[in-house]
Coordinates of C-alpha atoms in Angstrom, one line a residue:
Chain Q
M186 CA -72.7 -18.1 -38.2
A187 CA -73.9 -18.0 -42.2
F188 CA -73.0 -20.9 -44.1
Y189 CA -73.5 -21.6 -48.4
S190 CA -74.5 -24.5 -49.7
T191 CA -72.5 -25.7 -52.7
S192 CA -75.3 -25.2 -54.7
E193 CA -74.8 -21.4 -54.3
F194 CA -71.3 -21.6 -55.1
K195 CA -70.1 -19.3 -58.0
G196 CA -67.1 -16.8 -58.4
G197 CA -65.8 -14.3 -56.2
L198 CA -67.5 -16.0 -52.9
K199 CA -65.5 -15.3 -49.7
I200 CA -65.3 -18.9 -47.4
M201 CA -63.6 -20.9 -44.1
L202 CA -62.0 -23.5 -44.9
D203 CA -59.2 -24.9 -42.2
G204 CA -59.2 -21.7 -40.5
D205 CA -58.4 -19.5 -43.1
P206 CA -60.8 -17.0 -44.9
Y207 CA -60.8 -18.3 -49.2
N208 CA -62.4 -17.0 -52.1
I209 CA -63.5 -18.6 -54.8
V210 CA -61.9 -18.5 -58.5
E211 CA -63.3 -20.8 -60.0
N212 CA -66.6 -23.2 -59.7
E213 CA -67.4 -26.7 -61.6
F214 CA -69.9 -28.7 -61.0
V215 CA -69.1 -32.7 -62.0
K216 CA -71.2 -35.6 -61.7
P217 CA -70.9 -39.1 -63.2
G218 CA -73.5 -40.4 -65.0
K219 CA -75.5 -41.9 -62.1
G220 CA -74.0 -40.9 -58.5
Q221 CA -72.7 -38.8 -56.9
A222 CA -72.4 -35.2 -57.6
F223 CA -68.6 -33.1 -56.4
N224 CA -68.2 -29.7 -56.7
R225 CA -64.3 -28.9 -57.5
V226 CA -63.4 -25.4 -56.8
R227 CA -60.1 -23.7 -57.2
V228 CA -59.8 -21.3 -54.5
R229 CA -57.3 -18.4 -53.6
N230 CA -56.3 -17.8 -50.0
L231 CA -56.8 -14.5 -48.7
K232 CA -53.9 -14.5 -46.2
T233 CA -51.1 -16.2 -48.1
G234 CA -52.2 -15.1 -51.3
R235 CA -52.1 -18.9 -53.0
T236 CA -54.5 -20.6 -55.0
V237 CA -55.3 -24.1 -54.0
E238 CA -58.2 -26.9 -55.9
K239 CA -60.5 -28.5 -53.1
T240 CA -63.2 -30.8 -53.8
F241 CA -66.6 -30.9 -52.0
K242 CA -69.4 -33.3 -51.9
S243 CA -72.5 -31.0 -53.6
G244 CA -74.8 -30.4 -51.3
D245 CA -72.0 -29.8 -48.4
T246 CA -72.3 -26.2 -46.4
V247 CA -69.4 -24.6 -45.6
E248 CA -69.6 -21.6 -43.7
A249 CA -69.1 -18.1 -44.2
A250 CA -66.2 -16.0 -44.4
D251 CA -66.8 -12.7 -42.9
V252 CA -64.6 -11.0 -45.5
H253 CA -65.5 -7.4 -47.2
D254 CA -63.2 -4.7 -49.5
T255 CA -64.2 -1.1 -48.5
D256 CA -62.5 2.0 -50.2
M257 CA -60.3 3.8 -47.1
Q258 CA -57.6 6.8 -47.1
Y259 CA -54.4 5.9 -46.1
L260 CA -53.1 8.4 -43.4
Y261 CA -50.2 7.6 -41.4
N262 CA -47.7 5.2 -40.6
D263 CA -46.6 4.8 -36.7
G264 CA -43.3 3.3 -37.5
E265 CA -45.2 -0.4 -36.7
E266 CA -48.6 0.2 -38.1
W267 CA -50.3 2.1 -40.7
H268 CA -53.2 4.1 -40.2
F269 CA -56.6 4.5 -42.8
M270 CA -59.5 5.9 -42.2
D271 CA -62.8 5.9 -43.9
P272 CA -63.6 9.2 -45.8
E273 CA -67.2 8.6 -44.9
S274 CA -67.6 7.8 -41.6
F275 CA -64.3 8.7 -40.7
E276 CA -63.7 5.7 -38.4
Q277 CA -59.8 4.6 -38.3
M278 CA -58.6 1.4 -38.7
T279 CA -55.0 0.9 -38.2
A280 CA -53.1 -2.8 -40.4
N281 CA -50.2 -4.6 -39.8
A282 CA -47.2 -5.7 -42.2
P283 CA -48.6 -8.8 -43.2
A284 CA -51.7 -6.9 -44.2
V285 CA -49.9 -4.2 -46.2
G286 CA -47.2 -6.2 -47.7
D287 CA -46.2 -4.8 -50.5
A288 CA -48.8 -2.0 -51.0
A289 CA -46.4 -0.2 -48.5
K290 CA -44.0 0.8 -51.0
W291 CA -46.3 2.5 -53.1
I292 CA -48.8 4.2 -50.9
K293 CA -48.1 8.1 -49.6
D294 CA -50.0 10.2 -47.3
N295 CA -53.6 10.7 -48.5
D296 CA -53.4 7.5 -51.0
M297 CA -56.8 6.2 -51.6
C298 CA -56.3 2.3 -50.7
R299 CA -58.4 -0.8 -51.4
V300 CA -58.8 -2.7 -47.5
T301 CA -60.0 -6.0 -47.4
L302 CA -61.3 -6.5 -44.1
W303 CA -61.8 -10.2 -42.3
N304 CA -64.1 -10.0 -39.2
G305 CA -63.8 -6.5 -39.5
V306 CA -59.6 -6.2 -39.2
P307 CA -57.6 -5.0 -42.1
L308 CA -56.5 -8.6 -44.2
A309 CA -54.8 -7.3 -47.3
V310 CA -54.5 -3.5 -48.7
D311 CA -54.2 -2.6 -52.4
P312 CA -52.4 0.0 -53.5
P313 CA -54.1 2.3 -56.2
N314 CA -53.4 1.0 -59.4
F315 CA -51.1 4.2 -60.4
V316 CA -49.4 6.3 -58.4
V317 CA -47.4 9.6 -59.2
L318 CA -44.2 9.8 -56.7
K319 CA -41.2 12.0 -56.8
V320 CA -38.2 10.3 -57.5
V321 CA -35.3 10.5 -54.3
E322 CA -32.1 9.1 -56.0
T323 CA -31.0 7.8 -59.4
D324 CA -27.8 8.1 -61.6
P325 CA -27.7 11.2 -63.7
G326 CA -28.4 9.9 -67.3
L327 CA -26.1 10.8 -70.2
K328 CA -26.1 14.0 -71.6
G329 CA -29.0 14.2 -74.4
D330 CA -30.0 10.6 -74.1
T331 CA -33.9 10.6 -74.5
S332 CA -33.8 7.4 -76.1
G333 CA -34.5 6.0 -73.0
G334 CA -33.3 2.6 -73.6
G335 CA -31.8 0.4 -71.1
G336 CA -33.0 2.6 -68.9
K337 CA -31.6 2.4 -65.1
P338 CA -32.8 2.3 -61.1
A339 CA -34.5 5.0 -59.4
T340 CA -35.6 5.0 -55.7
L341 CA -39.2 7.1 -55.0
E342 CA -39.8 9.0 -51.8
T343 CA -42.0 5.6 -50.7
G344 CA -38.1 3.5 -51.0
A345 CA -39.8 1.4 -54.1
V346 CA -37.1 0.9 -56.8
V347 CA -38.4 0.9 -60.2
R348 CA -36.8 0.8 -63.5
V349 CA -37.2 4.4 -65.5
P350 CA -35.8 5.7 -68.9
L351 CA -32.0 7.3 -68.6
F352 CA -33.8 10.8 -69.1
V353 CA -35.4 10.9 -65.4
Q354 CA -34.1 12.8 -62.9
T355 CA -33.8 13.3 -59.5
D356 CA -36.6 15.3 -58.0
E357 CA -38.8 14.7 -61.1
L358 CA -42.0 13.1 -60.7
V359 CA -43.1 9.6 -62.3
K360 CA -46.4 7.0 -62.7
V361 CA -45.7 4.1 -61.7
D362 CA -48.3 1.2 -62.4
T363 CA -48.0 -0.8 -59.1
R364 CA -49.8 -3.9 -60.0
T365 CA -46.4 -4.2 -62.0
G366 CA -44.4 -1.9 -61.2
E367 CA -43.0 -0.4 -64.3
Y368 CA -42.9 3.2 -64.8
V369 CA -45.1 4.6 -66.8
S370 CA -44.5 8.1 -67.5
R371 CA -43.0 11.4 -66.2
V372 CA -45.5 13.6 -64.9
K373 CA -45.1 17.4 -64.7
E374 CA -45.7 19.0 -61.3
Chain S
M17 CA -66.1 -19.7 -67.3
T18 CA -69.0 -20.6 -65.1
T19 CA -68.2 -17.6 -63.1
I20 CA -68.3 -14.8 -66.4
L21 CA -71.8 -16.2 -67.5
L22 CA -73.0 -15.6 -64.2
T23 CA -72.1 -12.6 -62.9
A24 CA -73.1 -10.8 -66.5
C25 CA -76.4 -12.9 -66.0
S26 CA -76.7 -11.3 -62.9
E27 CA -76.8 -8.2 -64.3
A28 CA -80.6 -7.3 -64.2
G29 CA -82.1 -5.9 -66.9
A30 CA -80.2 -6.7 -69.3
T31 CA -80.6 -10.2 -69.7
W32 CA -83.5 -10.1 -72.3
Q33 CA -81.5 -11.7 -74.8
P34 CA -80.9 -15.6 -75.4
S35 CA -77.3 -16.5 -74.2
A36 CA -77.5 -19.2 -77.7
P37 CA -76.8 -17.7 -80.9
L38 CA -79.5 -18.0 -83.0
A39 CA -77.1 -20.0 -85.1
N40 CA -77.0 -22.9 -82.5
L41 CA -80.9 -22.3 -81.8
R42 CA -81.2 -23.0 -85.3
A43 CA -78.6 -26.5 -85.2
R44 CA -80.6 -27.6 -82.3
A45 CA -84.1 -27.8 -84.7
E46 CA -81.6 -30.0 -87.5
L47 CA -80.8 -31.9 -84.5
L48 CA -84.1 -32.6 -83.6
A49 CA -85.6 -33.0 -87.2
K50 CA -82.8 -35.4 -87.7
L51 CA -83.6 -38.2 -85.1
R52 CA -87.1 -38.3 -85.5
K53 CA -86.2 -38.9 -88.7
F54 CA -84.0 -41.8 -88.2
F55 CA -86.9 -43.2 -85.6
A56 CA -89.5 -42.9 -87.9
E57 CA -87.0 -44.5 -91.0
V58 CA -86.3 -47.5 -88.0
G59 CA -90.0 -48.1 -86.9
V60 CA -89.6 -46.3 -83.3
L61 CA -92.6 -44.6 -82.2
E62 CA -92.8 -41.4 -81.2
V63 CA -94.8 -40.7 -77.4
E64 CA -95.5 -38.0 -75.1
T65 CA -95.8 -38.9 -71.0
P66 CA -96.4 -36.8 -68.2
L67 CA -93.9 -34.1 -66.8
L68 CA -95.3 -33.6 -63.9
S69 CA -95.9 -37.3 -61.7
T70 CA -97.2 -38.0 -58.9
A71 CA -94.1 -40.4 -58.6
A72 CA -90.6 -39.8 -58.5
V73 CA -87.8 -41.2 -58.5
T74 CA -86.0 -42.8 -55.3
D75 CA -82.1 -42.9 -56.3
A76 CA -80.8 -41.0 -53.5
A77 CA -78.5 -38.7 -56.2
L78 CA -80.8 -37.6 -58.1
A79 CA -83.4 -34.3 -56.6
S80 CA -87.0 -34.2 -58.0
F81 CA -88.7 -30.5 -57.6
A82 CA -91.9 -30.9 -56.0
V83 CA -94.7 -28.9 -57.1
H84 CA -97.6 -27.7 -55.7
H85 CA -100.7 -26.2 -56.1
A86 CA -102.0 -23.0 -56.7
N87 CA -102.8 -23.1 -52.9
G88 CA -100.0 -24.5 -51.8
E89 CA -100.7 -28.2 -51.4
P90 CA -97.8 -30.4 -52.7
C91 CA -99.5 -31.6 -56.2
G92 CA -96.3 -34.0 -57.3
Y93 CA -93.0 -33.8 -59.0
L94 CA -91.3 -33.3 -62.2
H95 CA -89.8 -36.2 -63.8
T96 CA -85.9 -37.2 -63.4
S97 CA -86.5 -38.8 -66.2
P98 CA -89.4 -40.6 -68.9
E99 CA -88.6 -44.0 -67.4
F100 CA -90.8 -45.3 -65.6
P101 CA -94.3 -44.2 -67.6
M102 CA -92.2 -45.0 -70.7
K103 CA -91.8 -48.9 -69.6
R104 CA -95.5 -48.7 -68.5
L105 CA -96.4 -48.3 -72.3
L106 CA -93.8 -50.6 -73.1
A107 CA -95.3 -53.5 -71.1
A108 CA -99.0 -52.3 -72.6
G109 CA -97.5 -53.3 -75.8
S110 CA -96.4 -50.4 -77.8
G111 CA -93.5 -51.9 -79.1
A112 CA -90.3 -49.7 -79.8
I113 CA -90.7 -45.9 -78.7
Y114 CA -88.4 -43.1 -78.2
Q115 CA -89.5 -39.3 -76.3
I116 CA -88.0 -35.8 -76.2
C117 CA -88.6 -34.5 -73.8
K118 CA -87.3 -32.1 -71.8
V119 CA -86.3 -33.6 -67.8
F120 CA -85.5 -31.2 -64.4
R121 CA -83.0 -32.4 -61.6
D122 CA -82.4 -29.9 -59.0
G123 CA -79.2 -28.7 -58.1
E124 CA -77.4 -29.7 -61.0
R125 CA -76.0 -26.6 -62.6
G126 CA -72.4 -26.3 -64.3
R127 CA -70.7 -25.8 -67.5
R128 CA -72.2 -29.2 -68.5
H129 CA -75.4 -29.6 -66.3
H130 CA -79.0 -27.2 -66.1
A131 CA -81.9 -28.5 -64.1
E132 CA -83.8 -28.3 -66.9
F133 CA -82.7 -30.3 -69.8
T134 CA -83.7 -32.0 -72.8
L135 CA -82.9 -35.6 -72.7
L136 CA -83.9 -38.7 -75.6
E137 CA -85.0 -41.9 -74.4
W138 CA -85.5 -44.7 -76.6
Y139 CA -86.4 -48.4 -75.8
R140 CA -85.8 -51.9 -77.9
P141 CA -87.9 -54.8 -77.3
D142 CA -85.9 -58.0 -77.3
W143 CA -82.9 -56.3 -77.7
N144 CA -80.1 -56.5 -74.9
Y145 CA -77.8 -53.2 -74.4
Q146 CA -74.4 -54.3 -77.0
Q147 CA -77.0 -54.4 -79.3
L148 CA -78.9 -51.4 -78.2
M149 CA -75.2 -49.8 -77.7
D150 CA -74.6 -50.1 -81.6
E151 CA -77.6 -48.0 -82.3
V152 CA -77.0 -45.4 -80.0
A153 CA -73.4 -44.8 -81.4
A154 CA -75.5 -45.2 -85.3
V155 CA -77.3 -42.7 -83.3
V156 CA -74.3 -39.8 -82.3
R157 CA -72.8 -40.4 -85.7
L158 CA -75.4 -39.1 -87.5
A159 CA -76.0 -36.1 -85.4
L160 CA -72.3 -35.2 -85.8
A161 CA -72.7 -36.0 -89.5
Q162 CA -69.2 -37.8 -88.7
P163 CA -69.8 -41.5 -90.2
T164 CA -66.6 -43.2 -89.2
L165 CA -66.8 -41.8 -85.9
P166 CA -64.7 -45.1 -84.4
I167 CA -66.0 -46.7 -81.9
E168 CA -64.4 -48.3 -78.5
K169 CA -66.3 -50.8 -75.8
I170 CA -64.5 -51.1 -72.1
S171 CA -65.6 -52.4 -69.0
Y172 CA -65.7 -50.6 -66.4
R173 CA -63.5 -53.3 -64.5
E174 CA -60.7 -52.5 -67.3
L175 CA -61.0 -49.2 -66.8
F176 CA -60.0 -48.9 -63.5
R177 CA -57.7 -51.8 -63.9
N178 CA -56.0 -50.1 -66.8
R179 CA -55.7 -46.5 -65.5
L180 CA -55.7 -47.0 -62.0
A181 CA -54.2 -50.1 -60.9
L182 CA -57.6 -50.8 -59.0
D183 CA -60.8 -53.7 -59.2
P184 CA -63.5 -51.8 -58.0
W185 CA -65.2 -56.2 -57.2
T186 CA -62.2 -56.4 -54.3
V187 CA -60.5 -53.6 -53.3
S188 CA -61.3 -51.7 -50.4
T189 CA -62.5 -48.3 -49.5
A190 CA -59.4 -46.8 -47.8
E191 CA -57.4 -48.1 -50.6
L192 CA -59.9 -45.7 -53.2
Q193 CA -59.1 -43.1 -49.8
T194 CA -55.5 -43.7 -51.1
A195 CA -56.1 -43.6 -54.6
A196 CA -57.5 -40.4 -54.7
Q197 CA -54.9 -38.8 -52.6
T198 CA -51.7 -40.6 -54.7
A199 CA -54.0 -38.9 -58.1
G200 CA -53.9 -35.3 -56.4
I201 CA -57.2 -35.3 -54.9
T202 CA -55.3 -32.6 -52.4
N203 CA -58.3 -32.3 -49.6
A204 CA -59.7 -36.4 -50.1
Q205 CA -58.6 -36.6 -46.5
Q206 CA -61.7 -34.7 -45.4
L207 CA -64.0 -36.2 -47.8
E208 CA -66.4 -38.3 -46.6
L209 CA -67.5 -40.8 -49.5
T210 CA -69.3 -44.1 -49.6
H211 CA -67.5 -47.2 -51.5
D212 CA -68.9 -46.6 -54.8
G213 CA -68.9 -42.1 -53.9
W214 CA -65.2 -43.0 -53.9
L215 CA -65.2 -44.8 -57.5
D216 CA -67.4 -41.8 -58.7
L217 CA -64.6 -39.1 -57.7
L218 CA -61.7 -41.6 -59.7
L219 CA -64.2 -41.8 -62.5
T220 CA -65.5 -38.1 -62.3
H221 CA -61.8 -36.4 -61.6
C222 CA -58.5 -39.1 -62.9
L223 CA -61.2 -40.9 -65.6
E224 CA -63.6 -38.6 -67.3
K225 CA -61.4 -36.6 -69.4
H226 CA -59.4 -39.0 -71.1
L227 CA -62.6 -40.3 -72.2
G228 CA -63.5 -40.6 -75.7
Q229 CA -60.9 -38.8 -77.8
N230 CA -62.3 -38.3 -81.2
T231 CA -63.9 -42.3 -80.1
L232 CA -67.2 -42.9 -79.0
T233 CA -65.9 -44.9 -75.7
F234 CA -68.4 -47.3 -74.5
I235 CA -68.3 -47.8 -70.6
Y236 CA -70.8 -51.2 -69.8
D237 CA -70.6 -54.3 -67.3
Y238 CA -70.6 -52.0 -63.9
P239 CA -70.3 -53.2 -60.3
P240 CA -74.0 -54.1 -59.1
S241 CA -74.4 -51.9 -56.5
Q242 CA -74.9 -48.9 -59.3
A243 CA -77.1 -50.9 -61.1
A244 CA -80.0 -48.6 -60.6
L245 CA -82.4 -49.5 -63.2
A246 CA -80.3 -52.0 -65.0
R247 CA -80.6 -56.1 -65.1
I248 CA -78.0 -58.4 -63.1
R249 CA -75.9 -60.7 -64.7
M250 CA -74.6 -63.6 -62.3
D251 CA -71.6 -64.2 -63.5
A252 CA -68.7 -65.0 -61.6
K253 CA -68.7 -62.0 -60.3
P254 CA -72.0 -60.1 -60.7
V255 CA -72.2 -57.1 -63.2
A256 CA -75.0 -54.5 -64.1
E257 CA -75.8 -54.8 -67.8
R258 CA -76.0 -51.0 -67.3
F259 CA -73.6 -48.8 -70.2
E260 CA -72.6 -45.2 -70.5
L261 CA -71.2 -43.6 -73.2
Y262 CA -68.6 -40.5 -73.7
L263 CA -67.2 -38.6 -76.5
Q264 CA -64.7 -35.9 -75.5
G265 CA -64.5 -36.4 -72.4
I266 CA -68.5 -35.9 -71.9
E267 CA -70.8 -38.2 -70.2
L268 CA -73.1 -38.0 -73.1
A269 CA -75.7 -41.2 -72.4
N270 CA -76.8 -43.8 -70.2
G271 CA -78.4 -47.2 -71.1
F272 CA -79.5 -51.0 -69.5
T273 CA -80.8 -53.9 -70.0
E274 CA -83.7 -52.7 -68.5
L275 CA -84.4 -54.7 -65.2
G276 CA -88.0 -56.3 -65.1
D277 CA -88.5 -58.4 -62.0
A278 CA -90.6 -55.8 -59.9
A279 CA -90.3 -57.9 -57.0
E280 CA -86.4 -56.9 -56.9
Q281 CA -87.1 -53.3 -58.8
R282 CA -89.3 -52.6 -55.3
A283 CA -86.6 -54.2 -53.2
R284 CA -83.9 -51.4 -55.3
F285 CA -86.7 -48.8 -54.3
E286 CA -86.9 -49.7 -50.5
A287 CA -82.8 -49.2 -50.4
D288 CA -82.8 -45.8 -51.7
L289 CA -85.8 -44.7 -49.2
A290 CA -83.6 -46.0 -46.5
E291 CA -80.1 -44.4 -48.1
R292 CA -82.5 -41.2 -48.6
Q293 CA -83.1 -41.4 -44.7
T294 CA -79.8 -41.9 -43.8
Q295 CA -79.3 -38.6 -46.1
H296 CA -82.3 -36.7 -43.7
L297 CA -83.8 -36.5 -47.5
P298 CA -87.1 -36.1 -48.8
L299 CA -88.9 -39.0 -49.0
P300 CA -90.8 -39.4 -52.3
P301 CA -93.6 -41.7 -52.7
I302 CA -93.0 -45.0 -55.0
D303 CA -94.2 -45.4 -58.3
E304 CA -96.6 -48.4 -57.6
H305 CA -98.2 -47.8 -61.3
F306 CA -94.8 -48.8 -62.1
L307 CA -94.3 -51.9 -60.6
A308 CA -97.7 -53.1 -61.3
A309 CA -96.6 -53.1 -64.7
L310 CA -93.7 -54.7 -63.9
A311 CA -95.4 -57.3 -62.5
A312 CA -98.2 -57.5 -65.4
G313 CA -95.2 -58.2 -67.3
L314 CA -92.0 -55.8 -69.1
P315 CA -90.7 -57.4 -72.7
D316 CA -87.3 -57.8 -72.6
C317 CA -85.7 -54.7 -73.8
A318 CA -83.2 -52.3 -73.4
G319 CA -83.3 -48.5 -73.1
V320 CA -80.8 -45.7 -73.3
A321 CA -81.2 -42.3 -72.5
L322 CA -79.0 -39.3 -74.1
G323 CA -78.5 -35.8 -73.2
L324 CA -79.4 -33.8 -76.3
D325 CA -78.0 -31.0 -75.1
R326 CA -74.6 -32.1 -74.8
L327 CA -74.9 -33.6 -78.4
L328 CA -75.7 -30.5 -79.6
M329 CA -72.9 -28.9 -77.6
L330 CA -70.4 -31.7 -79.1
A331 CA -72.0 -30.6 -82.3
I332 CA -70.9 -27.6 -83.0
N333 CA -68.2 -27.3 -80.4
T334 CA -68.6 -25.5 -77.5
T335 CA -67.6 -26.1 -74.1
H336 CA -70.5 -24.6 -72.2
I337 CA -74.2 -25.9 -71.6
D338 CA -75.6 -22.4 -71.8
S339 CA -74.3 -21.7 -75.8
V340 CA -76.8 -24.3 -77.2
L341 CA -79.4 -23.2 -74.3
A342 CA -82.1 -19.9 -75.5
F343 CA -82.7 -19.1 -71.7
P344 CA -81.0 -20.5 -69.2
I345 CA -82.3 -20.1 -65.0
E346 CA -80.5 -17.3 -64.5
R347 CA -82.5 -15.8 -67.3
A348 CA -85.2 -17.7 -67.5

């Protein structure tokens, strides 16, 4: 089992706290003029996404979390789990619903995703920042309105619902920013 | 903030340039010149003492770098402050002295910490710590070019009573732990700290940031368990004649009415070593030269150490020590 001393703490370091893997967001070393030094850290729970503050006595050690990111290709969903493949080794892996989370509403077959592995098992899936998806359902816009003001909801092929300009029609392709869930542009086939 | 800088530093090959803007290095040179002029005018002698010593500080909260000869044999330690040899000069009759030097404290790194940093340390024979606080204020006002910066003095006990409704002299360790949790230190129940460790936790997490807002705030009269090298005054509740200076939430200086009793000093060193043993820390040799000087007679005096990198940070209004260092350790 690997351990980190507080002197190795820095942003991005993955550590175990109370049985969960955490990412160090920010580390601050504090010490009174004379006396005990502390590391005040902000850490993000990689399972829940919640950020909390923790204080350590400087010099203490913390168990390292075996967490790393890898780029994998999304293959398909078998109704229960999402299947991914390492494009270099062709090794396949499955991720469950909590790990896939919100990514499920953006990804379609063959998309490249950032998969975070904890002890070799997918912990989180990040979709590509931008995806191009087909509109499967939206109200027909007013004829001749190309201003886009106001907008309307559109259901995409993956099930996601985004706000699009009035001129966007069913069966057209749209580009969406998955980080904000916002429509970016219309895409010609 | 630290994160960004350290990440940038880890890109090897791109780090030959100084982390401090050149204007800040010019400000450093001006500060040093100002300080030397000040001490020349008030008749305090500049001295130099060894950075490399065969003995080391015993305080368990200070880690000395151990140095080896070229053949791998142990050689000595880099000093964490020039206190011991400067007191030997005082015992030898030097009169008032000051030193501007690099000191080294292993494991200290952050926005306000760098293992190698610059200390201004000075001693005033026949002065007590109250008189020295006033001179420290004069030096800081001069360095910051703020001649009217207000001064306040609060005792350590008043500080804890006013802000946390605790008396450090009578509070129990369990009460301190509860206070830390109440104050929002979420995992306080998981920390294993000594009585002074809990006081340090409350000071660094809850009190420091409020200290010295546009004011030179001196905290003085510390618990005897935090005396370090200060003389203990035998009031009804004994206090250590020690002070700390804070400005804008930053700890700038630490001073004492200096302990001159060789036997008591040896007892404190031995207590430090016992604490180090408990914590499985290295056990460096006690500085016998220093104890011999005390036995020969240290004049009554007060002394103070002031962090010049932090003073410079305040003078030019920057929040990260790397912006006043030419080359921090990651690019040294």
